Short mmCIF file of N, CA, C and O in Angstrom, two decimals:
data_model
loop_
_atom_site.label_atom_id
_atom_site.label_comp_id
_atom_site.label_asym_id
_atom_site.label_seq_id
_atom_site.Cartn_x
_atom_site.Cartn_y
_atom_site.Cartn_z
N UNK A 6 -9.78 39.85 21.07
CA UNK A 6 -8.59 39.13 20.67
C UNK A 6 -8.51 37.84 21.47
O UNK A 6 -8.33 37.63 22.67
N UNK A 7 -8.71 36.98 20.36
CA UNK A 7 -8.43 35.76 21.86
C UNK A 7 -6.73 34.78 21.46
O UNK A 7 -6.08 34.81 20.42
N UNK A 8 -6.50 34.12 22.59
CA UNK A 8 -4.88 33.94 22.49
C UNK A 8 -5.43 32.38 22.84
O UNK A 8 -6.56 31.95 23.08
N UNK A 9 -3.87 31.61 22.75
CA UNK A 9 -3.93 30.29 22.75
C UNK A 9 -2.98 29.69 24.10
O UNK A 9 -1.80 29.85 24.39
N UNK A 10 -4.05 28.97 24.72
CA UNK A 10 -4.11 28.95 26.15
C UNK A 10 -2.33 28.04 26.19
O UNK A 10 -1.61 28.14 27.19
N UNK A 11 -1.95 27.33 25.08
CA UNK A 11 -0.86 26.19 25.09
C UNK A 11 0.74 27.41 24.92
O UNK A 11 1.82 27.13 25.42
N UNK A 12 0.45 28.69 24.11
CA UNK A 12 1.38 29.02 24.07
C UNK A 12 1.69 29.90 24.79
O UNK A 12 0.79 30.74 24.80
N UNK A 13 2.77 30.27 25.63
CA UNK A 13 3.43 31.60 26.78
C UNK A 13 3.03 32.26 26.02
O UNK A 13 2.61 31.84 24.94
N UNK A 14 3.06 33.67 26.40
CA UNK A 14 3.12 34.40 26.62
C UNK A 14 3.90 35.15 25.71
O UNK A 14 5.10 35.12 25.96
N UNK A 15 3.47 36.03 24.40
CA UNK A 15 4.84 36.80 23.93
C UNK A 15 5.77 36.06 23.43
O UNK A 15 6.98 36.29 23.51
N UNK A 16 4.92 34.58 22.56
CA UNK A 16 6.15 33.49 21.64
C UNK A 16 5.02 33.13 20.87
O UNK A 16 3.80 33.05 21.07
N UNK A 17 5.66 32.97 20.09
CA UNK A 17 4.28 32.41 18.68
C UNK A 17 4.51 30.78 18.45
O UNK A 17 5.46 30.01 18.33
N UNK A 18 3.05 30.71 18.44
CA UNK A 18 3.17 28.53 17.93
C UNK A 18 4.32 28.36 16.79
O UNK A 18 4.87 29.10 15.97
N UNK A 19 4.38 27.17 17.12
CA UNK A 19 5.65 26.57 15.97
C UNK A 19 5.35 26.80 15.01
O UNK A 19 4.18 27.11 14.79
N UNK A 20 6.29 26.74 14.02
CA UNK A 20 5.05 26.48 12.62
C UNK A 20 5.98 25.12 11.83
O UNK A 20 7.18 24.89 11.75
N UNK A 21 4.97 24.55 11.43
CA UNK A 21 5.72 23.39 10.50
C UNK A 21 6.55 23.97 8.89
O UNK A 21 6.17 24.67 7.95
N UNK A 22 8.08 23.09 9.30
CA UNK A 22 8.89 23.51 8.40
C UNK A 22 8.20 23.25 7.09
O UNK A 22 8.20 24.13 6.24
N UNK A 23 7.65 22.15 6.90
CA UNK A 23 7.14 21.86 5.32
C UNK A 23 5.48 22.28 5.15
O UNK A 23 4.49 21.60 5.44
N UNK A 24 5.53 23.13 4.79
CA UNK A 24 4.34 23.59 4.14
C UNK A 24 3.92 23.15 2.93
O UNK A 24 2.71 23.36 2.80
N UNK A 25 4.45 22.60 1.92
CA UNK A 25 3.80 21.89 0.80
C UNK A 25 3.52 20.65 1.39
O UNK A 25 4.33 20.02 2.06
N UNK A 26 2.08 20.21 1.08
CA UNK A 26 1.17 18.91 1.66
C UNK A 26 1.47 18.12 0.14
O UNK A 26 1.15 16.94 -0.04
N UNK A 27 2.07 18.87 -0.80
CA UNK A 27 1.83 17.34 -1.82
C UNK A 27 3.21 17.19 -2.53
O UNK A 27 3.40 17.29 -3.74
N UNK A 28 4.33 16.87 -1.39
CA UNK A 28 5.88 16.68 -2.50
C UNK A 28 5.52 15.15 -2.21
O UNK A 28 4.69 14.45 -1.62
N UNK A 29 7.08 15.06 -3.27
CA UNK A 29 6.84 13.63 -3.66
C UNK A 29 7.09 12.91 -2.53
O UNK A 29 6.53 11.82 -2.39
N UNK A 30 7.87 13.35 -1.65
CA UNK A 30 7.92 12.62 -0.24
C UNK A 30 6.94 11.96 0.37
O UNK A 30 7.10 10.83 0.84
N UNK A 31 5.80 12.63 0.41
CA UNK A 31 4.56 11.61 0.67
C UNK A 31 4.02 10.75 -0.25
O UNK A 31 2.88 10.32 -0.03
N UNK A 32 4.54 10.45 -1.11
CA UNK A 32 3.94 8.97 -2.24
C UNK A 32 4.54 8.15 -1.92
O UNK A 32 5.46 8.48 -1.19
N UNK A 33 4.44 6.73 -2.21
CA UNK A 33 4.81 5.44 -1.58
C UNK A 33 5.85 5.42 -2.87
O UNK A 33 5.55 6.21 -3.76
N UNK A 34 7.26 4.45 -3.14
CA UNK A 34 7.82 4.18 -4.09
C UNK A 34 7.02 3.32 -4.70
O UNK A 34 6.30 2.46 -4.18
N UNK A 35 7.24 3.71 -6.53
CA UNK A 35 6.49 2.94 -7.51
C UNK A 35 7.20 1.61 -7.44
O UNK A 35 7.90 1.40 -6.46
N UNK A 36 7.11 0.84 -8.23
CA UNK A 36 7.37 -0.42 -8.54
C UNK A 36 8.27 -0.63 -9.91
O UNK A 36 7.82 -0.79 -11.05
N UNK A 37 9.33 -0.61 -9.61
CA UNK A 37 9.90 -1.21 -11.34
C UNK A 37 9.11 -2.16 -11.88
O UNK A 37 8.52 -3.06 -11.29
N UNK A 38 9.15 -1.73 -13.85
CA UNK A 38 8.51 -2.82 -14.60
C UNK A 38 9.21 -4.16 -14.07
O UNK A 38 8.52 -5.15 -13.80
N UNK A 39 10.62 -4.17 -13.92
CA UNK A 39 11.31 -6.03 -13.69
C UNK A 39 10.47 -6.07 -12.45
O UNK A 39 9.74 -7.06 -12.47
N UNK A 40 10.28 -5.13 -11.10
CA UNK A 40 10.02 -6.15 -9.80
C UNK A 40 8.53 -6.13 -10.21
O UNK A 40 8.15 -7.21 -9.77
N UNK A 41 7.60 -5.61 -10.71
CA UNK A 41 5.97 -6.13 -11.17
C UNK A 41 6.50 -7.47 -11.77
O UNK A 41 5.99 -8.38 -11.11
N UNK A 42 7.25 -7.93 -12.68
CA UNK A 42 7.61 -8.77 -13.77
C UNK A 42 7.69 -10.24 -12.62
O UNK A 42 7.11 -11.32 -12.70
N UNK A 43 8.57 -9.77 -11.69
CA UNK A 43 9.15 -10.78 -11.05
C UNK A 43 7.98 -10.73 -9.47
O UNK A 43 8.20 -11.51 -8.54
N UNK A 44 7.11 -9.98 -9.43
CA UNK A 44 6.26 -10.56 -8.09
C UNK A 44 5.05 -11.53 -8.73
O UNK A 44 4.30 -12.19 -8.01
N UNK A 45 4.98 -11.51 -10.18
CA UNK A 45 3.86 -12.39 -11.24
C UNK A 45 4.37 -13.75 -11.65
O UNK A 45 3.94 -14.76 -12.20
N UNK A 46 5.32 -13.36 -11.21
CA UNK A 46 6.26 -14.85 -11.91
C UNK A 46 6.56 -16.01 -10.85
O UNK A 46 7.12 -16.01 -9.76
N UNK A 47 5.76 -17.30 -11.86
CA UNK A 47 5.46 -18.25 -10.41
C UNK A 47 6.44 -19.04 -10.38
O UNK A 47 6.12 -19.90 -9.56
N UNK A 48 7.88 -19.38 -10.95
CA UNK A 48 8.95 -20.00 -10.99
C UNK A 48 9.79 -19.13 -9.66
O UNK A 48 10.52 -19.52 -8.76
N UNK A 49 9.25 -17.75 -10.08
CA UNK A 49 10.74 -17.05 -9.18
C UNK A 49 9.63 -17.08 -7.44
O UNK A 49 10.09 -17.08 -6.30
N UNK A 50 8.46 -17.11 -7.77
CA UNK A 50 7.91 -16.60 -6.53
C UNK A 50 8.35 -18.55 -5.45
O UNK A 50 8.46 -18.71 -4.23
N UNK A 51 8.50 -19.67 -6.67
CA UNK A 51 8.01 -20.77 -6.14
C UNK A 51 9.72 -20.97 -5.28
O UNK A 51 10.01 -21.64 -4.29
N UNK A 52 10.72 -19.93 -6.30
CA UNK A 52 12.27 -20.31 -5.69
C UNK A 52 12.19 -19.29 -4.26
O UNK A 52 12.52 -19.87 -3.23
N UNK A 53 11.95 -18.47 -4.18
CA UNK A 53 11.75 -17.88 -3.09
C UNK A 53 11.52 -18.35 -2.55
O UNK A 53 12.34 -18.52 -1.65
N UNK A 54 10.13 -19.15 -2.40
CA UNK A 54 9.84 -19.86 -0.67
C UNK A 54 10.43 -20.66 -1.04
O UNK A 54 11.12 -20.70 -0.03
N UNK A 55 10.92 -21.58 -1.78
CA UNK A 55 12.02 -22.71 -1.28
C UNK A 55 13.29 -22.18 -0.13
O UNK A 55 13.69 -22.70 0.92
N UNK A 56 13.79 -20.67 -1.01
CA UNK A 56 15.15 -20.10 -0.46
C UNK A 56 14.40 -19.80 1.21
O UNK A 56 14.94 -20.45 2.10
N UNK A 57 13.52 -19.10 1.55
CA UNK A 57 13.03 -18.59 2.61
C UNK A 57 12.78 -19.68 3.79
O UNK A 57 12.95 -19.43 4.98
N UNK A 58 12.30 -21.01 3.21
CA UNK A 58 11.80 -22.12 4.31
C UNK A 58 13.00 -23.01 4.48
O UNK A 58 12.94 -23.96 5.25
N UNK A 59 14.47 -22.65 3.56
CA UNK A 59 15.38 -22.74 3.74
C UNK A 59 16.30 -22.19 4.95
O UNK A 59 17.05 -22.82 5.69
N UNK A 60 16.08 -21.25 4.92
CA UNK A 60 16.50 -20.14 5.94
C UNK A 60 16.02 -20.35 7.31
O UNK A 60 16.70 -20.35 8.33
N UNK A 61 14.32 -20.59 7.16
CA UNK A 61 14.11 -20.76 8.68
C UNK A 61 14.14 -22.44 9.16
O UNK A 61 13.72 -22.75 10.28
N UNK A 62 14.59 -23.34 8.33
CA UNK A 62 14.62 -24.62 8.58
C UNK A 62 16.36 -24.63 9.15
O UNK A 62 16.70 -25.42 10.02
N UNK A 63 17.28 -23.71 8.56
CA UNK A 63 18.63 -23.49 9.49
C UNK A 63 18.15 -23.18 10.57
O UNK A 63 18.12 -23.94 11.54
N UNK A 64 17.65 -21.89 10.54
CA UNK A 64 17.53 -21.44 12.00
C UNK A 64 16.85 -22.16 13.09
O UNK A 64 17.42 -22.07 14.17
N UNK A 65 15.85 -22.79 13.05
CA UNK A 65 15.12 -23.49 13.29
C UNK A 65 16.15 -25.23 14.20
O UNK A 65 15.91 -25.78 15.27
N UNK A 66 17.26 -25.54 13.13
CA UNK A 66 17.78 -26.13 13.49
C UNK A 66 19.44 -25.84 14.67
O UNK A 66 20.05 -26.72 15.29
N UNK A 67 19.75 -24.36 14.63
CA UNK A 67 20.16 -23.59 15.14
C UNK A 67 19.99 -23.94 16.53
O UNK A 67 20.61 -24.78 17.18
N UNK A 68 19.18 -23.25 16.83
CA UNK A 68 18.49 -22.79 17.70
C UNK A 68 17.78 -24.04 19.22
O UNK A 68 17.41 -23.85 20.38
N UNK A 69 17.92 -25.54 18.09
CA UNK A 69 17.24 -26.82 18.82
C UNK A 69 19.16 -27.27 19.18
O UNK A 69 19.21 -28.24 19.94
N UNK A 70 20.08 -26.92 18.92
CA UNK A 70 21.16 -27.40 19.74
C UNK A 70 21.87 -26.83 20.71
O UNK A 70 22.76 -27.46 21.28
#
């Protein structure tokens, strides 16, 4: 009989609460058809970095007074 040097004595190893290895919990979230629609789209991708280099051109100016 051999025993496991990590656990005392007369207590049994943990055991992991989740035993199913394949719920949906481990898949990454899919993608809505609109946000595929809208990461292809070069009007909305081109307003984004306008809005974004917007943002750090405040901060940016923030930050220098």
């Amino acid at each position: 009989m051999t025993t496991d040097a990590s656990a005392p004595q007369g207590t049994a190893a943990p055991t992991p609460k989740n035993k199913e290895p394949y719920q949906q919990a481990y898949y990454p979230p899919v993608p809505t058809g609109f946000t595929r629609l809208m990461r292809g789209n070069l009007i909305w991708q081109f307003w984004r970095f306008i809005v974004i280099n917007l943002k750090m051109f405040k901060l940016m100016l923030s930050s220098h007074h």
